[in-house]
C-alpha cells in the first residue's frame, strides 16, 4: 500500500500518474516533458473534502466508478443479469516502457478485468488512450458504457463541432457551467451534426494562443463525447462508443475494447493542435502511405451530369478534363444497372448496359489514353428495395422484425455482419476491381442507421467493424486501389476510417465561401492532402451563390484538388484560368501536402487567411464577407525565421486595380519583392483591397 507514481514521455510531452493504495490511477500531470517530477508532487493532488459529501470525497481518476463513490457520469457502466451493478476496480499491475503504459485493474467479486492504456507518440506528443474490459465471470456482462479515456479538464471553455449536409464542421463555443454537455451521434456514422472531436482550453483560446486540448475519437459508428462540470466544480471529459440498448453483452471470457481516443495538447491555441495532429495523421494514421504519392488532380462527374450518363458526353468531359491538367477521372453515381435516379439499383454492382452498351472499358481506355487514371463511385453498404439483390434476398438488410423502417434516400442498410451478405458485397466489388483498371473507389454512405438490428439484436458496433473488415480485405487484395470516405459529403470523417482510406470528401458543398469555413475547421484535425476540395460551377448547386473562378480555384488548391462541374459549360476564359490554377497546384502540391498549416488571425472576421510553410510558403487571404475596414491591416506571418529571406509575389494581382485602389503597393501590382522573415513576422504582408468573394494568393520563395 502507499502511493505509486508512474510516468511516460514522448514528443516533448509527459504524463504522470499516481495510484494511492492500489486504487485505479489518477492523472497527476500532463504537460511539457521539461523538468523532473519531484517527490512531493503527488501531495499537491490532494483535495479538501467539503462538508455535505461522502466522507472520503469523490475521486476523479482515470476510471471514475459509481461503486467507489463517484456521483458524476461514471467511466464504466455495466451490470449482471441478476441485478448486480456495483463495481470496485483496483490496480493489479502495470506494464510500461518510455512512451506506453498499461494499467491492469481487477474486480474479482464482480468478475471483470480492465486495461487502461496510454501512449505518447514519440515524435508528435499526441496521446492515444483506450480501455479494454474482459468478462471473467460465469454469466453475461451487460456493458452500457466504457469510456476510452477519462480526462480531468482544467479549463471550462469548449469548442464543439456542429453541422448539417453541405455545412459540416461548424464550430460552437460554450462554457461548461453546470452538469453534463453531451455530443452524440446515433446515426451509425460520425455524422454531420456531431463529428467525434472537440477542443477545450484556457479562457479565450483561439487559433494562435492559449492552452488547448484537442480530443478525437477514432470511430465511425455511434459515439458519445461528454464534458461534465461535477458538483464540486471539477470538469471531466469522456469519449467512447455509444451502444444501442442491450447492444454490448459480453459472454464469459469475452472482451470489449474501446475505440482509440487521440488527444493533443497545445500552448499555442488550435494551430498548436494542428502542428501535432497533422504529422501524427501522416505518420501514424496513414502510415506514411501518401508520402511520395502526389495527390492526383480529380475530375468528378457528379455535379456535371448527375444520373445522366451517356458515353459521348463522358468521353468529351474526359477530354476537357485532361486538357485542363486533370490526372484522375472519377465516374460518380449513375453508372450501374438500373440506376437512373436515387430510388433504385443500389446493391447491383454491374454496369448499366443501356448507358454503357460495351461496358466501362471503352471509357476507361479513353481516360487512360488521355493520361488519366480511373476512379469509380460505389455505395457498398446499401441497397434499394428496387434491386435484384433485395428482390432475391429481402432479409439481407438491417431491420427490426415486424417494424416499418423509415428510409433514407429510399435505401436500406445491408447487414454486413452476416457472412453471406458480406461475401456477396465483397465479391461484387472485388469483381469490379478485377474486371476493370480502377485505381480509386469513391466509397459513399448516404443514410443514417435507424433499425440497426441483425438477427434480432442491435448491430451498429458489429456493422462498423464489418465495414472496416470489408475495406481491409479489399485493400489487401488490391493494394494499388485508393479509397475515398464519403458520406453525403463529410458525414464519415475520423481517424479510424482514415486508416483505410486516402481521402475524405469534406462536403457536398462546392461553394468556396462555405468551403472556406468548412475546410478551416476540418483542417484542425485533418491535413490538406486528405481533404477533398473541388472547383464547382460558377453558380453553386447547393447555395444560391455565384463566385469567381479564382475564389473557387484557390480555395480548392489548398486541399486534394479536383473539379466537379460541367466544364463543357465553363467559358474559355474560365477554362484557361482553371488550367493555370491546376498547374500551380501541381507545382506546389508537395509544399501544400507536406507543409505546416497555420490558420492566420485577421482582425476582420470575414477575412480568412491561411499559410502553409515547408521551405517555401503559400499564403491565401479569402474575403468571405464584405470587408470591415477600407484596407485590411497587414497580415503578419508568425514564427518565420527572422534571418530567412524570401522572394514574395502575389500570384493573382488584381486585373483592374483602379477599381478598388487609387494607389497600389508594388507587391499588389504583382512585383516580386525580396524581404526578410523578420519583417514578414513583424510588419506583415500588405493585402490588396478585396471585395466580398475575392481571394489573394502569395508565394514566398525561401532564398537562404
Ligand atoms: C453523396 C455524395 O456526397 C456526392 O458527392 C455524390 O457522390 C452523391 N452521393 C451520389 O449519389
XYZ file of C-alpha atoms and ligand atoms in Angstrom:
715
model
C 0.000 0.000 0.000
C 1.070 3.652 -0.268
C 1.410 5.898 -3.283
C 2.850 4.648 -6.570
C 3.878 7.030 -9.280
C 4.273 6.276 -12.994
C 5.263 8.410 -15.919
C 5.639 8.230 -19.663
C 7.080 10.788 -22.046
C 7.245 11.279 -25.791
C 7.218 14.082 -28.346
C 8.158 16.636 -25.694
C 5.149 15.737 -23.511
C 4.958 13.953 -20.194
C 2.122 12.222 -18.363
C 2.467 11.397 -14.686
C 0.001 9.093 -12.953
C -0.356 8.203 -9.296
C -2.151 5.380 -7.606
C -2.887 5.545 -3.909
C -3.424 2.337 -2.032
C -3.817 0.345 -5.256
C -6.732 2.444 -6.466
C -7.077 2.995 -10.227
C -4.544 5.605 -11.359
C -5.154 9.342 -11.472
C -3.584 11.728 -13.944
C -1.330 13.941 -11.856
C 0.415 15.885 -14.604
C 0.087 16.435 -18.336
C 2.474 18.946 -19.745
C 5.853 19.568 -21.190
C 8.495 16.936 -20.522
C 10.848 19.633 -19.232
C 11.707 19.367 -15.572
C 11.786 16.244 -13.436
C 8.827 15.426 -11.186
C 9.596 15.924 -7.507
C 8.928 13.632 -4.605
C 6.059 15.651 -3.118
C 4.300 16.467 -6.396
C 1.713 13.831 -5.591
C 0.729 15.627 -2.410
C -0.414 18.586 -4.489
C -3.064 16.292 -5.889
C -4.799 16.074 -2.538
C -8.085 17.974 -2.295
C -10.139 19.055 0.660
C -13.288 17.016 1.153
C -16.127 19.527 1.563
C -18.940 19.177 4.052
C -22.081 17.603 2.711
C -20.346 14.993 0.582
C -19.239 11.423 1.068
C -16.644 11.148 3.825
C -13.705 10.341 1.557
C -14.756 12.669 -1.235
C -15.034 11.745 -4.909
C -12.127 10.535 -6.903
C -11.858 11.846 -10.445
C -9.321 9.277 -11.559
C -8.723 7.542 -14.879
C -11.749 5.313 -14.302
C -14.243 7.098 -12.066
C -16.707 4.495 -10.797
C -20.045 4.884 -9.071
C -19.124 1.905 -6.898
C -16.243 3.855 -5.389
C -18.417 6.888 -4.674
C -18.234 8.896 -7.901
C -21.544 10.674 -8.468
C -20.783 12.117 -11.892
C -21.055 10.204 -15.180
C -19.045 7.013 -14.500
C -16.411 5.826 -16.968
C -17.815 2.292 -16.692
C -21.492 1.358 -16.591
C -22.355 -2.325 -16.584
C -24.495 -4.854 -14.803
C -25.141 -8.559 -14.400
C -28.451 -10.233 -15.225
C -29.081 -10.839 -11.503
C -29.097 -7.083 -10.913
C -25.578 -6.507 -9.576
C -24.108 -3.239 -10.803
C -21.607 -2.023 -8.189
C -18.026 -2.366 -9.396
C -14.883 -1.530 -7.455
C -11.758 -1.927 -9.506
C -8.304 -1.988 -8.013
C -4.888 -1.775 -9.593
C -3.369 -5.196 -10.124
C -0.228 -4.469 -12.120
C 1.371 -2.055 -14.544
C 3.368 -2.630 -17.745
C 5.267 0.200 -19.235
C 8.082 1.458 -21.339
C 9.125 5.010 -22.025
C 6.111 6.059 -24.108
C 3.465 3.440 -23.317
C 1.795 2.433 -20.080
C -0.884 -0.160 -19.378
C -2.712 -0.333 -16.077
C -4.297 -3.690 -15.294
C -7.272 -3.374 -12.981
C -9.388 -6.097 -11.477
C -12.617 -6.568 -9.551
C -12.637 -10.234 -8.605
C -16.021 -10.144 -6.879
C -17.712 -8.690 -9.963
C -15.644 -10.837 -12.321
C -14.099 -8.169 -14.533
C -10.616 -7.201 -15.610
C -9.947 -3.857 -17.169
C -6.976 -2.490 -19.053
C -6.288 1.234 -19.410
C -3.633 2.102 -21.978
C -1.949 5.445 -22.620
C 0.688 6.122 -25.211
C 2.527 9.294 -26.112
C 3.594 9.417 -29.731
C 7.343 9.844 -29.653
C 7.504 12.342 -32.466
C 4.332 14.428 -32.102
C 3.388 14.058 -28.421
C -0.198 13.064 -29.352
C -1.611 10.895 -26.560
C -3.594 7.793 -27.519
C -5.778 6.177 -24.870
C -8.079 3.181 -24.881
C -9.778 0.833 -22.427
C -10.481 -2.852 -22.633
C -12.805 -4.853 -20.395
C -12.892 -8.643 -20.011
C -15.699 -10.640 -18.505
C -14.073 -13.134 -16.125
C -17.393 -14.069 -14.545
C -19.564 -17.067 -15.202
C -22.536 -15.165 -16.592
C -23.067 -12.483 -19.202
C -21.835 -8.974 -18.586
C -24.137 -6.215 -19.855
C -21.940 -3.283 -20.800
C -23.664 0.065 -21.203
C -20.702 2.415 -21.354
C -16.937 2.281 -21.245
C -15.080 5.484 -21.892
C -11.922 5.186 -23.965
C -10.399 7.752 -21.628
C -11.383 9.967 -18.743
C -9.514 13.223 -18.584
C -9.760 15.847 -15.875
C -10.048 19.211 -17.675
C -8.599 22.304 -16.086
C -10.465 24.605 -18.452
C -14.135 25.377 -18.910
C -14.129 26.766 -22.438
C -15.167 24.263 -25.089
C -15.339 24.148 -28.839
C -17.714 21.530 -30.212
C -18.470 20.939 -33.868
C -21.926 21.130 -35.420
C -23.245 20.949 -38.927
C -25.614 19.578 -41.490
C -25.460 18.316 -45.038
C -23.433 20.854 -47.124
C -22.367 22.755 -43.973
C -20.125 20.465 -41.994
C -17.570 21.160 -39.233
C -19.038 24.392 -37.847
C -17.524 25.437 -34.506
C -19.746 26.069 -31.487
C -18.158 27.568 -28.399
C -19.522 27.246 -24.927
C -18.618 27.308 -21.255
C -19.296 24.231 -19.224
C -21.041 25.855 -16.296
C -23.114 23.050 -14.891
C -23.800 19.378 -15.358
C -23.373 17.339 -18.481
C -22.865 18.554 -22.004
C -23.054 15.693 -24.460
C -22.436 15.401 -28.191
C -23.687 12.142 -29.615
C -24.088 10.514 -32.953
C -26.783 7.862 -33.078
C -26.770 7.753 -36.864
C -24.282 4.921 -37.364
C -21.707 7.287 -38.845
C -19.610 10.110 -37.481
C -22.457 12.350 -38.674
C -22.761 15.889 -39.957
C -24.071 17.244 -36.671
C -21.700 15.733 -34.108
C -18.338 14.681 -35.516
C -16.329 12.800 -32.887
C -13.961 15.555 -31.911
C -13.876 18.569 -29.617
C -11.462 21.073 -28.133
C -11.243 22.693 -24.742
C -8.829 25.258 -23.452
C -7.991 28.310 -21.418
C -10.216 31.388 -21.464
C -10.242 32.999 -24.877
C -8.036 30.372 -26.514
C -8.100 30.857 -30.243
C -6.211 29.845 -33.329
C -2.920 31.295 -32.090
C -2.907 31.438 -28.332
C -3.993 29.745 -25.161
C -3.610 26.248 -23.829
C -5.847 23.897 -25.794
C -6.562 20.171 -25.820
C -7.954 18.532 -28.955
C -9.859 15.267 -28.439
C -10.531 12.919 -31.363
C -12.361 9.615 -31.026
C -11.312 7.296 -33.841
C -14.604 5.525 -34.508
C -17.022 5.622 -37.437
C -20.173 4.327 -35.731
C -22.221 5.734 -32.850
C -20.338 7.739 -30.275
C -20.684 9.974 -27.268
C -18.387 12.813 -26.209
C -19.104 14.380 -22.879
C -17.902 17.213 -20.727
C -19.239 17.392 -17.214
C -18.985 20.002 -14.506
C -19.042 17.893 -11.360
C -20.876 19.106 -8.303
C -17.577 20.079 -6.676
C -16.632 22.246 -9.665
C -14.151 19.961 -11.395
C -14.667 19.128 -15.061
C -14.232 15.728 -16.632
C -14.055 14.653 -20.278
C -15.074 11.252 -21.597
C -15.297 9.826 -25.103
C -16.444 6.430 -26.234
C -18.668 4.281 -28.366
C -22.388 4.710 -27.819
C -24.248 1.407 -27.611
C -27.846 0.766 -28.556
C -29.951 -0.707 -25.725
C -28.511 -4.099 -24.829
C -26.036 -3.947 -27.698
C -22.892 -4.935 -25.833
C -23.337 -8.143 -23.883
C -20.118 -9.968 -23.142
C -20.205 -13.728 -22.762
C -17.895 -15.300 -20.164
C -14.247 -14.741 -21.214
C -15.238 -12.234 -23.909
C -13.675 -8.766 -24.101
C -14.605 -5.385 -25.462
C -12.003 -2.830 -26.455
C -12.978 0.811 -26.926
C -12.028 2.854 -29.966
C -8.865 4.868 -29.572
C -9.090 8.372 -28.232
C -6.338 10.674 -29.508
C -5.652 13.825 -27.550
C -3.153 16.577 -28.281
C -2.157 19.465 -26.055
C -1.052 22.858 -27.279
C 0.093 26.088 -25.705
C -0.494 27.992 -28.933
C -4.221 27.517 -29.485
C -5.665 25.381 -32.226
C -2.690 25.956 -34.544
C -0.577 24.149 -31.959
C -3.034 21.237 -32.054
C -2.761 21.101 -35.825
C 1.027 21.150 -35.539
C 0.741 17.885 -33.607
C -2.243 16.260 -35.351
C -1.125 16.707 -38.968
C 2.229 14.922 -38.600
C 0.522 12.327 -36.383
C -2.038 11.596 -39.102
C 0.645 11.498 -41.784
C 2.943 9.146 -39.904
C 0.714 7.065 -37.676
C -2.810 7.045 -39.087
C -1.801 6.951 -42.750
C 1.448 5.107 -42.004
C 3.261 7.481 -44.420
C 1.493 5.838 -47.333
C 0.764 9.109 -49.125
C 4.375 10.260 -48.957
C 5.845 10.191 -52.473
C 2.387 9.675 -53.932
C 1.440 13.123 -55.208
C -2.314 13.526 -54.915
C -3.676 13.421 -58.475
C -5.994 16.225 -59.526
C -9.526 14.853 -59.902
C -12.433 15.360 -62.182
C -15.638 14.070 -60.575
C -18.747 13.651 -62.721
C -21.435 14.181 -60.049
C -22.380 17.850 -60.411
C -21.543 17.746 -64.128
C -24.069 15.082 -65.138
C -25.751 13.608 -62.029
C -27.563 10.467 -63.278
C -27.485 11.419 -66.965
C -24.639 9.215 -68.103
C -24.047 8.974 -71.811
C -20.870 7.870 -73.466
C -20.205 10.702 -75.936
C -20.746 13.262 -73.199
C -18.445 11.448 -70.792
C -15.784 10.979 -73.466
C -15.935 14.714 -74.116
C -15.715 15.562 -70.395
C -12.683 13.296 -70.134
C -11.005 15.170 -72.999
C -11.797 18.550 -71.486
C -10.529 17.365 -68.088
C -7.266 16.069 -69.457
C -6.724 19.323 -71.319
C -7.051 21.197 -68.016
C -4.435 19.011 -66.340
C -6.711 16.540 -64.540
C -4.992 13.276 -63.564
C -7.837 11.098 -62.261
C -11.307 10.817 -63.757
C -13.903 9.673 -61.211
C -17.194 8.300 -62.506
C -19.743 9.083 -59.809
C -23.205 7.649 -59.105
C -25.393 6.550 -62.050
C -23.193 4.024 -63.925
C -24.684 0.735 -62.680
C -27.611 -1.364 -63.766
C -30.945 0.427 -63.472
C -29.548 3.474 -61.688
C -31.458 6.312 -63.352
C -32.219 8.227 -60.172
C -31.702 7.675 -56.468
C -34.626 5.300 -55.974
C -33.212 2.087 -57.413
C -30.318 -0.262 -58.086
C -28.032 0.104 -55.058
C -26.778 -3.406 -54.404
C -26.414 -4.423 -58.067
C -22.825 -3.526 -58.881
C -22.787 -4.372 -62.577
C -22.590 -1.903 -65.429
C -25.809 -0.489 -66.881
C -25.854 -1.816 -70.453
C -28.297 0.819 -71.684
C -25.879 3.586 -70.802
C -22.706 1.579 -71.443
C -23.545 -0.954 -74.197
C -19.904 -2.066 -74.348
C -19.294 -1.856 -70.627
C -16.919 0.561 -68.924
C -13.818 -0.496 -70.822
C -14.166 1.969 -73.730
C -14.485 4.868 -71.268
C -11.619 3.619 -69.114
C -9.403 3.152 -72.167
C -10.245 6.642 -73.340
C -9.447 8.072 -69.893
C -6.153 6.176 -69.795
C -5.230 7.219 -73.305
C -5.698 10.797 -72.184
C -3.119 10.168 -69.462
C -5.526 9.899 -66.502
C -6.355 7.088 -64.104
C -9.897 5.966 -63.479
C -11.971 6.037 -60.302
C -15.460 4.681 -59.636
C -18.265 5.578 -57.189
C -19.774 2.812 -55.074
C -22.017 2.632 -52.027
C -21.367 -0.949 -50.890
C -23.195 -0.850 -47.560
C -26.568 -0.016 -49.113
C -29.347 -1.498 -51.235
C -32.616 -0.272 -52.686
C -35.755 -2.381 -52.441
C -35.821 -1.989 -56.216
C -32.679 -4.033 -56.834
C -32.026 -7.595 -57.954
C -30.130 -8.094 -54.705
C -33.030 -7.306 -52.396
C -35.580 -8.958 -54.663
C -33.604 -12.164 -54.204
C -32.720 -11.573 -50.542
C -35.214 -9.207 -48.887
C -33.915 -10.287 -45.479
C -30.347 -9.113 -46.086
C -30.901 -5.704 -44.511
C -30.505 -4.383 -41.009
C -34.087 -4.325 -39.744
C -36.266 -4.999 -36.731
C -38.809 -7.750 -37.377
C -42.337 -6.541 -37.907
C -41.381 -2.869 -37.777
C -41.808 -0.384 -40.600
C -38.401 1.154 -41.217
C -38.024 4.818 -42.190
C -35.921 5.033 -45.332
C -33.076 7.422 -46.096
C -32.681 8.362 -49.769
C -35.021 5.467 -50.421
C -32.484 2.884 -49.337
C -31.761 0.217 -46.747
C -28.541 -0.708 -44.981
C -27.219 -4.144 -45.806
C -26.438 -6.395 -42.872
C -22.691 -6.765 -43.332
C -22.428 -8.662 -40.066
C -23.896 -11.685 -41.879
C -21.147 -13.646 -43.624
C -23.334 -14.350 -46.690
C -24.102 -10.649 -47.194
C -20.505 -9.653 -46.536
C -19.238 -12.216 -49.028
C -21.723 -11.165 -51.677
C -20.824 -7.478 -51.458
C -17.144 -8.231 -51.170
C -17.465 -10.492 -54.207
C -19.230 -7.823 -56.277
C -16.738 -5.034 -55.509
C -13.804 -7.407 -55.857
C -15.116 -8.478 -59.263
C -15.301 -4.853 -60.391
C -11.732 -4.241 -59.290
C -10.590 -7.369 -61.125
C -12.554 -6.656 -64.294
C -11.585 -3.020 -64.721
C -8.498 -0.924 -64.348
C -9.797 1.033 -61.356
C -7.309 2.951 -59.231
C -9.777 4.602 -56.896
C -13.111 3.967 -55.222
C -15.269 6.809 -54.008
C -16.943 4.897 -51.156
C -20.192 6.614 -50.310
C -22.688 6.036 -47.475
C -25.885 8.013 -47.646
C -28.256 7.127 -44.867
C -28.478 7.040 -41.104
C -28.758 3.693 -39.390
C -32.112 3.557 -37.645
C -33.369 -0.007 -37.210
C -29.849 -1.348 -36.981
C -30.770 -4.846 -35.852
C -29.281 -8.075 -37.099
C -30.969 -11.342 -36.250
C -32.969 -9.575 -33.551
C -30.011 -7.887 -31.861
C -28.644 -4.329 -32.072
C -25.756 -4.270 -34.513
C -24.146 -0.865 -35.098
C -20.942 -1.987 -33.394
C -20.580 -5.154 -35.473
C -21.726 -3.374 -38.628
C -18.991 -0.751 -38.176
C -16.409 -3.460 -37.652
C -17.703 -5.361 -40.675
C -17.309 -2.215 -42.756
C -13.674 -1.930 -41.606
C -13.137 -5.617 -42.404
C -14.634 -5.178 -45.872
C -12.373 -2.250 -46.649
C -9.349 -4.038 -45.164
C -9.952 -7.116 -47.269
C -10.394 -5.158 -50.491
C -7.328 -3.082 -49.730
C -5.184 -6.068 -49.017
C -6.235 -7.792 -52.267
C -5.979 -4.576 -54.296
C -3.234 -2.576 -52.639
C -2.969 -0.102 -55.505
C -6.619 0.990 -55.137
C -7.151 4.154 -53.144
C -10.434 4.773 -51.316
C -12.271 7.979 -50.520
C -14.524 8.136 -47.459
C -17.720 9.945 -48.405
C -20.989 10.058 -46.519
C -23.315 12.610 -48.087
C -20.210 14.793 -48.004
C -18.350 14.843 -44.679
C -20.613 12.516 -42.686
C -17.911 9.911 -42.046
C -14.669 11.599 -41.064
C -12.494 10.134 -38.327
C -9.047 8.645 -37.845
C -10.236 5.015 -37.865
C -11.867 5.276 -41.301
C -8.820 7.247 -42.422
C -6.559 4.300 -41.579
C -8.156 2.526 -44.533
C -8.968 5.454 -46.823
C -6.859 8.027 -48.619
C -9.181 10.983 -48.889
C -12.255 12.329 -47.136
C -14.965 14.016 -49.159
C -15.233 17.063 -46.936
C -18.630 18.318 -48.064
C -21.100 18.216 -50.933
C -20.925 21.984 -50.876
C -18.587 23.273 -53.575
C -19.423 26.914 -52.920
C -15.989 28.308 -51.990
C -17.376 30.788 -49.463
C -18.946 27.975 -47.436
C -15.917 25.816 -48.149
C -13.548 28.360 -46.586
C -15.335 27.827 -43.257
C -15.800 24.086 -43.632
C -12.196 23.461 -44.634
C -10.776 25.759 -41.966
C -12.239 23.719 -39.124
C -11.733 20.369 -40.803
C -8.071 21.363 -41.077
C -7.647 21.447 -37.300
C -7.646 17.643 -37.267
C -7.006 16.585 -40.880
C -4.114 17.535 -43.182
C -4.793 19.092 -46.605
C -3.778 16.057 -48.665
C -6.790 14.069 -47.407
C -9.239 16.956 -47.728
C -11.221 16.533 -50.964
C -11.783 20.033 -52.400
C -13.364 20.657 -55.799
C -13.802 23.590 -58.116
C -17.530 23.691 -58.764
C -19.588 25.659 -61.265
C -19.890 29.457 -61.158
C -23.401 29.155 -59.772
C -23.069 26.799 -56.819
C -25.612 23.959 -56.865
C -26.025 23.789 -53.103
C -26.256 27.521 -52.393
C -27.625 30.412 -54.406
C -24.181 32.000 -54.707
C -22.209 32.978 -57.766
C -18.467 33.065 -57.253
C -15.406 33.820 -59.336
C -13.239 31.078 -60.725
C -10.334 32.493 -58.764
C -12.182 32.099 -55.465
C -13.222 28.557 -56.329
C -9.799 27.512 -57.561
C -7.647 28.995 -54.793
C -9.997 27.531 -52.170
C -9.690 24.058 -53.733
C -5.949 24.459 -54.289
C -5.356 24.147 -50.526
C -6.732 20.602 -50.367
C -6.673 17.496 -52.544
C -7.781 19.447 -55.575
C -10.387 18.469 -58.106
C -13.061 19.757 -60.441
C -16.741 18.973 -60.139
C -18.991 20.709 -62.605
C -19.887 20.654 -66.229
C -16.677 22.010 -67.699
C -18.300 21.923 -71.114
C -20.285 24.921 -69.841
C -17.272 26.795 -68.464
C -16.285 29.795 -70.589
C -12.975 29.693 -72.467
C -11.655 32.269 -70.007
C -12.657 30.127 -67.028
C -11.084 27.038 -68.558
C -7.802 28.741 -69.218
C -7.699 30.228 -65.715
C -8.552 26.820 -64.262
C -5.735 25.165 -66.197
C -3.343 27.759 -64.760
C -4.549 27.140 -61.209
C -4.249 23.385 -61.632
C -0.712 23.964 -62.872
C 0.036 26.000 -59.743
C -1.455 23.297 -57.550
C 0.762 20.649 -59.154
C 3.826 22.856 -58.824
C 3.156 23.427 -55.128
C 1.390 20.261 -54.024
C 4.476 18.900 -52.281
C 4.572 22.031 -50.188
C 0.800 22.027 -49.643
C 0.650 18.354 -48.730
C 3.703 18.141 -46.522
C 3.984 21.588 -45.060
C 2.899 23.040 -41.752
C -0.516 24.642 -41.972
C -1.290 27.707 -39.877
C -4.627 29.466 -39.723
C -3.734 33.142 -39.610
C -5.591 35.587 -37.446
C -7.105 38.627 -39.129
C -8.914 41.407 -37.291
C -11.724 41.252 -39.834
C -13.675 38.055 -39.129
C -14.781 37.965 -42.760
C -11.181 37.661 -43.915
C -9.984 34.051 -43.653
C -6.247 33.628 -44.070
C -4.086 30.523 -44.212
C -0.419 29.828 -44.534
C 1.321 26.586 -45.450
C 5.036 26.510 -44.860
C 7.616 23.975 -45.823
C 10.725 25.642 -47.159
C 8.662 27.941 -49.343
C 5.364 29.363 -48.172
C 1.897 29.865 -49.635
C -0.496 32.340 -48.076
C -4.138 32.811 -49.009
C -6.438 35.604 -47.897
C -10.116 34.978 -48.648
C -12.599 37.798 -48.173
C -15.761 35.815 -47.487
C -17.868 38.753 -46.333
C -17.826 42.425 -47.125
C -14.664 43.840 -45.533
C -14.987 45.696 -42.255
C -12.125 48.080 -42.980
C -11.400 50.150 -46.103
C -7.990 48.495 -46.219
C -7.093 45.306 -44.392
C -4.341 45.517 -41.791
C -1.066 43.906 -42.904
C -1.058 40.161 -42.443
C 1.643 39.043 -40.028
C 3.211 35.657 -40.730
C 4.061 34.182 -37.338
C 7.025 32.008 -36.464
C 9.138 32.761 -39.527
C 12.865 32.562 -39.031
C 13.954 36.178 -38.696
C 17.162 35.501 -40.632
C 15.376 33.871 -43.572
C 14.908 35.896 -46.760
C 12.054 35.411 -49.173
C 11.145 36.398 -52.691
C 7.473 37.285 -52.252
C 4.983 37.517 -55.080
C 1.248 37.993 -55.285
C 0.201 35.278 -57.713
C -3.082 36.886 -58.740
C -2.629 40.677 -58.819
C -5.935 42.487 -59.444
C -6.636 42.792 -63.158
C -8.106 46.232 -62.766
C -6.577 47.662 -59.574
C -8.017 51.143 -60.171
C -11.462 49.707 -59.482
C -10.730 49.499 -55.763
C -7.401 51.261 -55.181
C -6.204 54.790 -56.024
C -2.666 53.750 -55.239
C -1.448 50.192 -55.480
C 1.551 48.943 -53.485
C 4.363 47.403 -55.552
C 3.656 43.897 -54.220
C -0.033 44.143 -55.066
C 0.833 45.197 -58.610
C 2.496 41.807 -58.963
C 6.138 42.845 -58.488
C 8.319 40.276 -56.749
C 9.987 41.678 -53.632
C 12.853 40.323 -51.558
C 12.010 40.618 -47.878
C 13.179 39.249 -44.549
C 11.372 36.750 -42.337
C 11.744 39.265 -39.508
C 9.823 41.918 -41.442
C 7.093 39.456 -42.522
C 6.592 38.309 -38.947
C 6.637 41.811 -37.539
C 5.208 44.115 -40.188
C 3.389 41.516 -42.274
C 2.205 41.369 -45.871
C 0.152 44.166 -47.397
C -3.126 42.831 -48.779
C -4.976 44.160 -51.805
C -8.357 45.746 -51.244
C -10.501 42.632 -51.506
C -14.237 42.798 -52.053
C -16.544 40.092 -50.736
C -15.863 36.949 -52.736
C -12.273 37.828 -53.704
C -9.133 35.990 -52.722
C -5.399 36.673 -52.872
C -2.632 34.085 -53.072
C 1.004 34.844 -52.254
C 4.014 32.648 -52.876
C 7.133 33.140 -50.783
C 10.253 31.500 -52.093
C 12.887 30.980 -49.457
C 16.235 32.332 -50.630
C 18.703 31.264 -47.922
C -23.465 11.842 -51.995
C -22.070 12.313 -52.221
O -21.650 13.107 -51.157
C -21.997 13.047 -53.552
O -20.715 13.547 -53.744
C -22.382 12.102 -54.654
O -21.425 11.089 -54.767
C -23.756 11.526 -54.395
N -23.866 10.957 -53.079
C -24.086 10.475 -55.410
O -25.253 9.849 -55.147
